[in-house]
Short mmCIF file of C-alpha atoms in Angstrom, two decimals:
data_model
loop_
_atom_site.label_atom_id
_atom_site.label_comp_id
_atom_site.label_asym_id
_atom_site.label_seq_id
_atom_site.Cartn_x
_atom_site.Cartn_y
_atom_site.Cartn_z
CA UNK W 16 13.27 26.35 9.08
CA UNK W 17 9.34 27.19 9.95
CA UNK W 18 7.89 24.10 8.05
CA UNK W 19 5.00 25.17 9.10
CA UNK W 20 5.14 27.59 6.58
CA UNK W 21 6.42 25.88 4.59
CA UNK W 22 3.22 23.58 3.95
CA UNK W 23 0.65 27.09 4.04
CA UNK W 24 2.90 27.98 1.05
CA UNK W 25 2.14 24.31 -0.49
CA UNK W 26 -1.72 24.49 -0.27
CA UNK W 27 -0.89 27.73 -1.80
CA UNK W 28 0.74 26.47 -4.56
CA UNK W 29 -2.04 24.08 -5.19
CA UNK W 30 -4.35 26.93 -5.45
CA UNK W 31 -6.33 25.19 -2.33
CA UNK W 32 -6.73 27.30 0.86
CA UNK W 33 -4.61 26.54 4.38
CA UNK W 34 -5.78 24.25 6.41
CA UNK W 35 -7.76 25.98 9.14
CA UNK W 36 -6.60 25.63 12.57
CA UNK W 37 -8.34 23.46 15.31
CA UNK W 38 -7.13 24.01 18.62
CA UNK W 39 -8.72 20.99 19.99
CA UNK W 40 -7.81 19.04 16.64
CA UNK W 41 -5.02 16.28 16.05
CA UNK W 42 -1.63 17.77 15.95
CA UNK W 43 0.45 17.45 13.07
CA UNK W 44 4.43 17.27 13.39
CA UNK W 45 6.67 16.86 11.30
CA UNK W 46 9.77 13.60 11.78
CA UNK W 47 12.76 15.97 10.86
CA UNK W 48 12.72 18.19 13.94
CA UNK W 49 8.52 17.03 15.94
CA UNK W 50 7.85 21.30 15.59
CA UNK W 51 3.88 21.18 14.60
CA UNK W 52 2.81 21.42 11.14
CA UNK W 53 -0.87 22.06 12.21
CA UNK W 54 -4.36 21.24 14.50
CA UNK W 55 -6.67 19.05 12.31
CA UNK W 56 -10.14 19.46 13.15
CA UNK W 57 -11.58 15.41 14.11
CA UNK W 58 -14.79 14.64 11.54
CA UNK W 59 -17.25 13.97 14.41
CA UNK W 60 -19.92 11.34 14.10
CA UNK W 61 -22.46 13.86 12.63
CA UNK W 62 -20.20 14.71 10.11
CA UNK W 63 -19.16 10.98 9.60
CA UNK W 64 -22.98 10.06 8.90
CA UNK W 65 -23.06 13.26 6.38
CA UNK W 66 -20.22 12.45 4.90
CA UNK W 67 -20.72 8.65 4.13
CA UNK W 68 -24.29 9.45 3.20
CA UNK W 69 -23.62 12.83 0.33
CA UNK W 70 -21.00 9.58 -1.16
CA UNK W 71 -23.63 7.49 -1.04
CA UNK W 72 -26.40 9.92 -2.79
CA UNK W 73 -23.66 10.76 -5.31
CA UNK W 74 -23.50 7.55 -6.41
CA UNK W 75 -26.64 6.70 -7.70
CA UNK W 76 -25.80 9.31 -10.77
CA UNK W 77 -21.82 8.69 -11.11
CA UNK W 78 -22.80 5.27 -11.89
CA UNK W 79 -24.74 6.18 -14.73
CA UNK W 80 -21.97 8.24 -16.43
CA UNK W 81 -20.32 5.93 -18.87
CA UNK W 82 -16.66 4.52 -17.94
CA UNK W 83 -14.54 6.04 -20.31
CA UNK W 84 -16.26 9.40 -19.12
CA UNK W 85 -15.41 8.96 -15.81
CA UNK W 86 -11.87 8.13 -17.20
CA UNK W 87 -11.94 11.50 -18.65
CA UNK W 88 -11.82 12.79 -14.65
CA UNK W 89 -9.43 10.75 -13.64
CA UNK W 90 -7.11 11.19 -16.44
CA UNK W 91 -7.30 15.26 -15.57
CA UNK W 92 -6.81 14.22 -11.85
CA UNK W 93 -3.15 12.50 -12.67
CA UNK W 94 -2.71 15.74 -15.15
CA UNK W 95 -3.06 18.08 -12.02
CA UNK W 96 -1.33 15.83 -9.46
CA UNK W 97 1.82 15.68 -12.02
CA UNK W 98 2.12 19.51 -12.28
CA UNK W 99 2.29 19.88 -8.79
CA UNK W 100 4.60 16.99 -8.27
CA UNK W 101 7.39 18.69 -6.75
CA UNK W 102 5.00 20.30 -4.18
CA UNK W 103 3.20 17.09 -2.96
CA UNK W 104 6.10 15.12 -2.97
CA UNK W 105 7.67 17.85 -0.37
CA UNK W 106 4.67 17.99 1.41
CA UNK W 107 5.38 13.92 2.10
CA UNK W 108 8.72 14.49 2.56
CA UNK W 109 7.07 17.18 5.47
CA UNK W 110 4.86 14.81 6.76
CA UNK W 111 6.26 11.63 6.86
CA UNK W 112 10.09 12.04 7.04
CA UNK W 113 10.80 10.18 2.98
CA UNK W 114 13.62 11.14 1.94
CA UNK W 115 13.08 14.28 -0.72
CA UNK W 116 12.96 11.47 -4.10
CA UNK W 117 11.28 8.98 -1.80
CA UNK W 118 8.22 11.52 -1.88
CA UNK W 119 8.49 12.62 -5.83
CA UNK W 120 8.49 8.47 -6.48
CA UNK W 121 4.96 8.20 -4.38
CA UNK W 122 3.57 11.52 -6.54
CA UNK W 123 4.98 9.07 -9.46
CA UNK W 124 2.98 6.75 -8.60
CA UNK W 125 -0.49 8.13 -7.84
CA UNK W 126 0.09 9.60 -11.71
CA UNK W 127 0.95 6.23 -12.97
CA UNK W 128 -2.40 4.42 -11.77
CA UNK W 129 -4.32 7.08 -13.01
CA UNK W 130 -2.85 6.33 -16.53
CA UNK W 131 -3.31 3.19 -15.56
CA UNK W 132 -7.24 3.25 -14.57
CA UNK W 133 -7.91 5.83 -17.70
CA UNK W 134 -7.19 2.74 -19.78
CA UNK W 135 -9.19 0.43 -17.60
CA UNK W 136 -12.35 2.69 -18.32
CA UNK W 137 -12.42 0.78 -21.69
CA UNK W 138 -11.19 -2.48 -20.52
CA UNK W 139 -14.10 -3.41 -18.55
CA UNK W 140 -15.02 -6.72 -19.51
CA UNK W 141 -17.07 -10.01 -18.81
CA UNK W 142 -17.40 -13.14 -20.19
CA UNK W 143 -19.44 -14.86 -22.94
CA UNK W 144 -20.23 -18.38 -22.06
CA UNK W 145 -21.24 -21.09 -23.65
CA UNK W 146 -24.78 -22.30 -22.84
CA UNK W 147 -25.87 -25.55 -22.73
CA UNK W 148 -29.87 -24.93 -24.06
CA UNK W 149 -30.78 -23.86 -27.09
CA UNK W 150 -31.15 -20.55 -28.55
CA UNK W 151 -29.73 -19.18 -25.04
CA UNK W 152 -26.66 -17.10 -24.28
CA UNK W 153 -24.98 -17.06 -20.68
CA UNK W 154 -22.98 -14.04 -19.96
CA UNK W 155 -21.08 -12.62 -17.01
CA UNK W 156 -21.39 -8.42 -16.18
CA UNK W 157 -20.18 -6.16 -14.43
CA UNK W 158 -21.67 -3.44 -12.51
CA UNK W 159 -20.14 -0.65 -9.82
CA UNK W 160 -20.22 -1.23 -6.13
CA UNK W 161 -21.31 1.60 -4.36
CA UNK W 162 -19.56 3.53 -1.87
CA UNK W 163 -16.13 2.41 -1.50
CA UNK W 164 -14.30 3.61 2.25
CA UNK W 165 -10.62 3.52 1.99
CA UNK W 166 -8.71 3.28 5.51
CA UNK W 167 -4.80 4.16 4.99
CA UNK W 168 -1.82 3.96 6.52
CA UNK W 169 1.33 6.92 6.81
CA UNK W 170 4.01 5.53 5.08
CA UNK W 171 2.07 5.84 1.54
CA UNK W 172 -0.31 8.59 2.86
CA UNK W 173 -0.91 9.60 -1.20
CA UNK W 174 -0.91 6.63 -3.03
CA UNK W 175 -2.12 4.10 -1.74
CA UNK W 176 -5.41 6.02 -1.85
CA UNK W 177 -4.96 6.71 -4.97
CA UNK W 178 -4.09 2.93 -6.36
CA UNK W 179 -7.71 2.60 -4.69
CA UNK W 180 -9.59 5.97 -5.63
CA UNK W 181 -8.73 5.15 -9.36
CA UNK W 182 -9.86 1.97 -9.89
CA UNK W 183 -12.95 2.87 -7.78
CA UNK W 184 -13.89 5.98 -9.42
CA UNK W 185 -13.60 4.36 -13.58
CA UNK W 186 -15.65 1.85 -11.70
CA UNK W 187 -18.74 4.16 -10.93
CA UNK W 188 -17.76 4.22 -7.27
CA UNK W 189 -17.77 7.19 -5.39
CA UNK W 190 -14.89 7.05 -2.16
CA UNK W 191 -15.18 8.06 1.29
CA UNK W 192 -11.25 8.18 2.85
CA UNK W 193 -9.69 7.75 6.22
CA UNK W 194 -6.30 8.17 6.24
CA UNK W 195 -3.82 7.94 9.24
CA UNK W 196 -3.94 10.51 11.91
CA UNK W 197 -0.59 10.44 11.29
CA UNK W 198 -0.41 11.86 7.84
CA UNK W 199 -3.65 13.73 7.09
CA UNK W 200 -2.14 17.15 5.74
CA UNK W 201 -1.25 14.77 2.44
CA UNK W 202 -4.84 13.52 2.33
CA UNK W 203 -6.40 16.49 2.50
CA UNK W 204 -4.11 18.37 -0.32
CA UNK W 205 -4.98 15.10 -2.79
CA UNK W 206 -8.44 15.38 -2.22
CA UNK W 207 -8.97 18.39 -2.29
CA UNK W 208 -7.00 18.23 -5.98
CA UNK W 209 -9.15 15.78 -6.74
CA UNK W 210 -12.27 17.58 -5.99
CA UNK W 211 -10.84 20.71 -8.06
CA UNK W 212 -10.57 18.47 -10.95
CA UNK W 213 -14.09 17.88 -11.09
CA UNK W 214 -15.08 21.42 -10.80
CA UNK W 215 -12.90 21.82 -13.57
CA UNK W 216 -14.58 19.09 -15.71
CA UNK W 217 -17.69 20.26 -15.06
CA UNK W 218 -19.13 17.38 -12.49
CA UNK W 219 -20.23 17.69 -9.33
CA UNK W 220 -17.61 17.26 -7.09
CA UNK W 221 -20.21 16.67 -3.83
CA UNK W 222 -20.10 13.14 -2.74
CA UNK W 223 -17.58 12.07 -4.99
CA UNK W 224 -14.51 11.52 -2.60
CA UNK W 225 -15.37 12.66 0.65
CA UNK W 226 -12.86 13.18 3.52
CA UNK W 227 -12.74 12.14 7.40
CA UNK W 228 -9.90 13.33 9.58
CA UNK W 229 -9.73 11.11 13.46
CA UNK W 230 -8.67 7.85 14.76
CA UNK W 231 -9.44 4.66 15.57
CA UNK W 232 -13.00 5.35 16.30
CA UNK W 233 -13.60 7.14 13.13
CA UNK W 234 -12.23 4.48 11.27
CA UNK W 235 -14.88 1.94 12.91
CA UNK W 236 -17.66 4.14 11.95
CA UNK W 237 -16.88 4.18 8.55
CA UNK W 238 -16.57 0.26 8.79
CA UNK W 239 -19.92 -0.16 10.62
CA UNK W 240 -22.01 1.93 8.11
CA UNK W 241 -24.38 -0.25 6.08
CA UNK W 242 -24.23 1.77 2.90
CA UNK W 243 -20.29 1.57 2.58
CA UNK W 244 -19.75 -1.92 0.94
CA UNK W 245 -16.37 -2.08 0.29
CA UNK W 246 -13.66 -1.45 3.10
CA UNK W 247 -10.34 -1.33 1.36
CA UNK W 248 -7.39 -0.64 4.44
CA UNK W 249 -4.26 -0.85 4.80
CA UNK W 250 -1.90 -0.98 8.28
CA UNK W 251 -1.27 -3.46 10.83
CA UNK W 252 -2.10 -7.13 10.63
CA UNK W 253 -3.75 -6.50 14.05
CA UNK W 254 -6.01 -3.12 12.61
CA UNK W 255 -7.05 -5.05 9.70
CA UNK W 256 -8.07 -8.23 11.91
CA UNK W 257 -10.33 -6.01 13.67
CA UNK W 258 -11.68 -4.64 10.43
CA UNK W 259 -12.13 -8.24 8.50
CA UNK W 260 -13.68 -9.34 11.50
CA UNK W 261 -16.01 -6.56 11.44
CA UNK W 262 -16.58 -6.78 7.70
CA UNK W 263 -17.35 -10.18 7.92
CA UNK W 264 -20.12 -9.79 10.58
CA UNK W 265 -21.86 -7.52 7.84
CA UNK W 266 -21.36 -9.51 5.04
CA UNK W 267 -19.43 -6.53 3.97
CA UNK W 268 -16.84 -6.79 1.80
CA UNK W 269 -12.68 -6.01 2.81
CA UNK W 270 -9.94 -5.62 0.97
CA UNK W 271 -6.82 -5.95 3.41
CA UNK W 272 -2.66 -4.75 2.95
CA UNK W 273 -1.83 -5.71 5.63
CA UNK W 274 1.83 -6.42 7.30
CA UNK W 275 5.21 -8.16 5.86
CA UNK W 276 8.00 -9.81 7.30
CA UNK W 277 9.82 -10.13 3.78
CA UNK W 278 12.68 -12.21 2.63
CA UNK W 279 15.53 -12.68 -0.04
CA UNK W 280 17.44 -15.48 -0.76
CA UNK W 281 20.67 -14.82 -1.53
CA UNK W 282 22.85 -18.36 -3.61
CA UNK W 283 25.99 -18.55 -4.47
CA UNK W 284 25.51 -17.47 -7.92
CA UNK W 285 23.97 -14.54 -6.99
CA UNK W 286 25.59 -11.11 -8.60
CA UNK W 287 26.76 -10.19 -5.07
CA UNK W 288 27.36 -6.16 -6.63
CA UNK W 289 23.61 -6.56 -7.55
CA UNK W 290 22.54 -8.42 -4.42
CA UNK W 291 24.38 -5.04 -2.15
CA UNK W 292 22.46 -2.17 -3.84
CA UNK W 293 19.23 -4.70 -4.34
CA UNK W 294 19.69 -5.16 -0.06
CA UNK W 295 20.61 -2.35 0.76
CA UNK W 296 17.74 0.11 -0.73
CA UNK W 297 14.73 -3.12 0.50
CA UNK W 298 15.95 -3.26 3.84
CA UNK W 299 16.60 0.28 4.47
CA UNK W 300 14.72 2.67 2.49
CA UNK W 301 12.27 4.65 3.84
CA UNK W 302 13.85 4.12 6.86
CA UNK W 303 12.35 0.50 6.67
CA UNK W 304 8.84 1.54 6.87
CA UNK W 305 7.65 -0.06 4.27
CA UNK W 306 5.15 -3.01 4.63
CA UNK W 307 7.51 -4.69 1.31
CA UNK W 308 10.41 -3.50 3.50
CA UNK W 309 13.66 -6.30 3.75
CA UNK W 310 13.11 -7.45 7.30
CA UNK W 311 15.36 -11.28 6.64
CA UNK W 312 17.97 -12.15 4.23
CA UNK W 313 18.26 -15.56 3.98
CA UNK W 314 22.00 -16.30 2.83
CA UNK W 315 23.65 -19.70 1.65
CA UNK W 316 26.66 -20.21 3.94
CA UNK W 317 29.68 -20.76 1.67
CA UNK W 318 29.11 -16.71 0.99
CA UNK W 319 27.34 -15.29 4.63
CA UNK W 320 30.73 -13.53 5.92
CA UNK W 321 31.74 -11.59 3.12
CA UNK W 322 28.40 -10.76 2.16
CA UNK W 323 27.80 -9.54 5.63
CA UNK W 324 31.10 -7.43 5.82
CA UNK W 325 30.25 -5.63 2.39
CA UNK W 326 26.48 -5.21 3.89
CA UNK W 327 28.36 -3.78 6.71
CA UNK W 328 30.48 -1.47 5.45
CA UNK W 329 27.79 -0.11 3.59
CA UNK W 330 25.35 0.47 6.49
CA UNK W 331 28.03 2.39 8.21
CA UNK W 332 28.48 4.85 5.35
CA UNK W 333 24.71 5.37 4.73
CA UNK W 334 23.61 8.98 5.00
CA UNK W 335 21.02 9.49 7.45
CA UNK W 336 20.00 12.72 8.56
CA UNK W 337 17.53 16.03 7.25
CA UNK W 338 15.39 14.29 4.48
CA UNK W 339 14.87 17.20 2.43
CA UNK W 340 18.48 17.12 1.73
CA UNK W 341 19.88 16.25 -1.53
CA UNK W 342 22.34 13.27 -0.62
CA UNK W 343 20.39 12.31 2.65
CA UNK W 344 19.11 8.15 1.75
CA UNK W 345 17.80 7.54 5.44
CA UNK W 346 15.57 10.05 7.20
CA UNK W 347 13.55 9.93 10.44
CA UNK W 348 11.31 7.53 11.98
CA UNK W 349 7.14 8.36 11.99
CA UNK W 350 7.76 9.08 15.94
CA UNK W 351 8.94 8.13 19.38
CA UNK W 352 6.55 4.74 19.62
CA UNK W 353 8.22 3.44 16.49
CA UNK W 354 12.03 3.89 17.81
CA UNK W 355 10.72 2.52 21.18
CA UNK W 356 9.96 -0.84 19.38
CA UNK W 357 12.71 -0.99 17.35
CA UNK W 358 14.62 -0.92 20.52
CA UNK W 359 12.63 -3.19 21.96
CA UNK W 360 13.17 -5.77 19.00
CA UNK W 361 17.16 -4.77 19.20
CA UNK W 362 16.86 -5.66 22.55
CA UNK W 363 15.35 -9.18 22.01
CA UNK W 364 17.79 -9.85 19.17
CA UNK W 365 20.99 -9.59 21.84
CA UNK W 366 19.02 -11.48 24.45
CA UNK W 367 18.97 -14.61 21.92
CA UNK W 368 22.66 -14.54 20.76
CA UNK W 369 22.53 -12.07 17.90
CA UNK W 370 25.18 -10.14 16.82
CA UNK W 371 23.71 -6.43 16.64
CA UNK W 372 25.94 -3.74 14.18
CA UNK W 373 24.14 -0.39 14.11
CA UNK W 374 20.66 0.65 14.98
CA UNK W 375 20.89 3.10 17.49
CA UNK W 376 19.76 6.60 17.21
CA UNK W 377 21.60 9.36 15.85
CA UNK W 378 22.73 12.14 16.86
CA UNK W 379 20.48 14.56 14.12
CA UNK W 380 17.72 16.96 14.42
CA UNK W 381 16.01 17.73 17.17
CA UNK W 382 15.40 16.16 20.42
CA UNK W 383 12.23 14.89 19.09
CA UNK W 384 13.14 13.88 16.34
CA UNK W 385 14.45 9.67 15.66
CA UNK W 386 16.96 8.70 13.48
CA UNK W 387 18.54 5.88 13.26
CA UNK W 388 21.33 4.15 11.81
CA UNK W 389 19.62 0.99 10.32
CA UNK W 390 20.65 -2.34 11.70
CA UNK W 391 21.51 -5.34 10.76
CA UNK W 392 21.59 -8.54 12.75
CA UNK W 393 23.47 -11.33 12.57
CA UNK W 394 21.45 -14.96 13.51
CA UNK W 395 22.33 -18.60 13.81
CA UNK W 396 19.07 -19.78 13.02
CA UNK W 397 15.51 -18.00 11.85
CA UNK W 398 13.83 -17.65 15.74
CA UNK W 399 12.36 -14.77 17.91
CA UNK W 400 12.20 -11.08 17.23
CA UNK W 401 12.79 -12.04 13.46
CA UNK W 402 9.66 -14.19 13.27
CA UNK W 403 7.36 -10.83 13.94
CA UNK W 404 7.46 -7.94 12.26
CA UNK W 405 8.80 -4.38 13.28
CA UNK W 406 7.94 -1.63 10.79
CA UNK W 407 11.64 -0.21 11.70
CA UNK W 408 15.26 -0.84 9.61
CA UNK W 409 16.15 -3.69 10.71
CA UNK W 410 17.27 -6.30 8.47
CA UNK W 411 17.82 -9.87 10.56
CA UNK W 412 20.85 -12.51 8.51
CA UNK W 413 20.45 -16.09 8.42
CA UNK W 414 22.62 -18.50 6.81
CA UNK W 415 21.41 -21.50 5.33
CA UNK W 416 22.67 -24.78 3.66
CA UNK W 417 20.03 -25.93 1.40
CA UNK W 418 17.90 -24.08 -1.20
CA UNK W 419 14.94 -26.01 -0.25
CA UNK W 420 15.50 -25.14 3.32
CA UNK W 421 15.86 -21.85 2.00
CA UNK W 422 12.49 -21.77 0.65
CA UNK W 423 11.23 -23.47 4.14
CA UNK W 424 12.82 -20.79 6.58
CA UNK W 425 11.21 -17.78 3.46
CA UNK W 426 8.27 -19.28 3.96
CA UNK W 427 7.85 -19.62 7.97
CA UNK W 428 6.85 -16.51 8.55
CA UNK W 429 2.96 -15.47 9.31
CA UNK W 430 2.84 -13.06 6.69
CA UNK W 431 3.43 -13.68 2.72
CA UNK W 432 3.82 -10.22 1.51
CA UNK W 433 6.27 -9.55 -0.54
CA UNK W 434 9.90 -12.24 -1.26
CA UNK W 435 13.35 -12.29 -3.39
CA UNK W 436 15.79 -14.51 -5.03
CA UNK W 437 18.86 -13.51 -6.30
CA UNK W 438 20.89 -16.00 -8.20
CA UNK W 439 21.78 -16.79 -12.02
CA UNK W 440 20.34 -20.37 -11.59
CA UNK W 441 17.71 -21.05 -14.03
CA UNK W 442 16.42 -23.76 -11.84
CA UNK W 443 16.49 -22.19 -8.80
CA UNK W 444 15.04 -19.06 -9.68
CA UNK W 445 12.19 -21.01 -11.31
CA UNK W 446 11.53 -23.08 -8.42
CA UNK W 447 11.12 -20.12 -5.93
CA UNK W 448 8.65 -18.41 -8.40
CA UNK W 449 6.72 -22.32 -8.71
CA UNK W 450 3.91 -23.54 -6.49
CA UNK W 451 6.42 -25.17 -4.45
CA UNK W 452 8.49 -21.90 -3.71
CA UNK W 453 7.75 -18.67 -1.91
CA UNK W 454 4.29 -18.60 -0.87
CA UNK W 455 3.94 -14.77 -0.89
CA UNK W 456 1.79 -12.32 -3.13
CA UNK W 457 5.32 -10.68 -4.65
CA UNK W 458 7.79 -13.67 -5.48
CA UNK W 459 10.71 -11.44 -7.28
CA UNK W 460 13.63 -12.66 -9.37
CA UNK W 461 17.08 -10.29 -8.94
CA UNK W 462 15.48 -7.49 -7.43
CA UNK W 463 15.00 -6.12 -3.54
CA UNK W 464 11.25 -6.71 -2.39
CA UNK W 465 9.70 -3.43 -2.78
CA UNK W 466 9.40 -0.62 -5.41
CA UNK W 467 6.51 -2.92 -7.09
CA UNK W 468 5.36 -1.35 -10.06
CA UNK W 469 1.21 -0.12 -10.88
CA UNK W 470 0.76 -2.74 -13.92
CA UNK W 471 0.68 -6.24 -10.86
CA UNK W 472 -1.39 -6.45 -8.40
CA UNK W 473 -0.49 -5.51 -5.29
CA UNK W 474 -0.62 -8.04 -1.62
CA UNK W 475 -0.17 -10.93 -0.14
CA UNK W 476 -0.91 -14.18 1.76
CA UNK W 477 -1.51 -15.29 4.79
CA UNK W 478 -0.96 -12.71 7.51
CA UNK W 479 -0.86 -9.78 5.21
CA UNK W 480 -4.53 -10.13 4.25
CA UNK W 481 -5.08 -11.80 0.82
CA UNK W 482 -5.76 -7.90 -0.78
CA UNK W 483 -4.95 -7.43 -4.24
CA UNK W 484 -4.43 -3.37 -4.86
CA UNK W 485 -3.29 -1.17 -8.29
CA UNK W 486 -3.00 -3.34 -11.40
CA UNK W 487 -3.56 -6.50 -13.53
CA UNK W 488 -7.79 -7.14 -12.46
CA UNK W 489 -7.84 -5.91 -9.61
CA UNK W 490 -10.47 -3.66 -10.82
CA UNK W 491 -12.75 -6.93 -9.64
CA UNK W 492 -12.77 -5.74 -6.01
CA UNK W 493 -14.63 -2.63 -6.86
CA UNK W 494 -17.50 -4.28 -8.97
CA UNK W 495 -20.12 -6.90 -8.48
CA UNK W 496 -20.36 -9.35 -10.59
CA UNK W 497 -23.60 -10.30 -12.53
CA UNK W 498 -24.44 -13.95 -14.24
CA UNK W 499 -27.34 -13.32 -17.24
CA UNK W 500 -28.66 -16.06 -18.82
CA UNK W 501 -30.76 -14.64 -22.15
CA UNK W 502 -33.74 -16.78 -23.72
CA UNK W 503 -34.58 -15.35 -27.54
CA UNK W 504 -35.85 -18.43 -28.49
CA UNK W 505 -40.31 -19.35 -28.26
CA UNK W 506 -39.37 -22.25 -25.63
CA UNK W 507 -38.02 -22.95 -22.13
CA UNK W 508 -35.77 -25.62 -22.10
CA UNK W 509 -34.27 -26.04 -18.53
CA UNK W 510 -31.32 -26.49 -17.51
CA UNK W 511 -29.76 -30.21 -16.78
CA UNK W 512 -32.62 -31.70 -18.60
CA UNK W 513 -35.29 -30.74 -16.29
CA UNK W 514 -38.79 -31.21 -16.94
CA UNK W 515 -41.38 -29.07 -15.12
CA UNK W 516 -44.28 -28.97 -17.25
CA UNK W 517 -47.75 -26.94 -16.73
#
């Protein structure tokens, strides 16, 4: 099949111009068969500076628009995305190799966060605080931050931007987006749809959301620009460390959503049918290429052997293949580099004495595509490669004896994104979600580590970066807080009882 023609048809369906072919641009290839989808032009230094300048200028009047009116744009954008859900989902599949259901699910996330942000646009609240001084009022107010820079990863080429954009826009900010060089077509389509929606709403789209295409140098220029007040970056821990240090040196805010080495604990009382379904989706979904993918399974020794055998049988029959085909559950890895990293990790596990089931390349598709059967790795103890994140479908299984030991193993990883426990014991569930339990930003009970809803704040601790996106009060990251003291009296009493008479 000619997937390049397919992409052109999707852009036409969206009412967008075709992506101009740039002979010296980034070559975008589909993981399905490694064929060329497009060559996308890279933003020059001058274009980066001009885009940020437009966003900075536009924000000066966008901040004056009442928040509920800003929410109207986000509402209309969400409706446009909903109308084009099938086309956008297919584009995600073509560009990233996600199965169709997951591509559609990602587009639904865009719709969901827009709906959340519309309601939020009428709830940007501050506090009124009791003053110690008579005839004084103490309160806090929240104001737009400015230009928000977004750096997104290939594995969620639309949802991560939407998580940031929907909140940033209703908070009165403008956007400059640098997507992954592995998935620029999804970004081009979604950003164009946002600007198209703005025009239809009678809103000048210039500077509202600027798109930058390129590799590391473009991201570095975005981070370094003084007009950009917040960098929200999603990607590897190594990338986040560079971004965080650069932002800190400029006293600039950073919101980091980085890697995850996520664990699930399986207790003797667990519903093992529920465990099987939850574990396989969390570990093998998106071909293991989620930051919330399940990487470590900690199983109580008394049920270890039968559960491993059930997982082995499930992995053996997992449909691996064309992500556009209806029955497929595991599509291709993004590229050869991901495949090589997976094979290196499995080789290290074998050297460490592990028993490795599956994980080899499947004879599917063209020579340049990398399909693998998800790997199941039995480890006697938690050590070696399983303490390092490999962005691929590898599930390490380790036995444990006591529940306290399992929590220690869960918390031993350098990352702290997502975690889960499968148990029917109320005390174990409560302990896992208590201050003595999981040290991750997400701690689930009787569901897997992946598949977060947009209503809750998303993010993690330690080498995951500490950022929070999406729901709850994550909007506060996109605004600046001011504390106001109002004296409505005729005298000037000072705080702390200080006397200063002139």
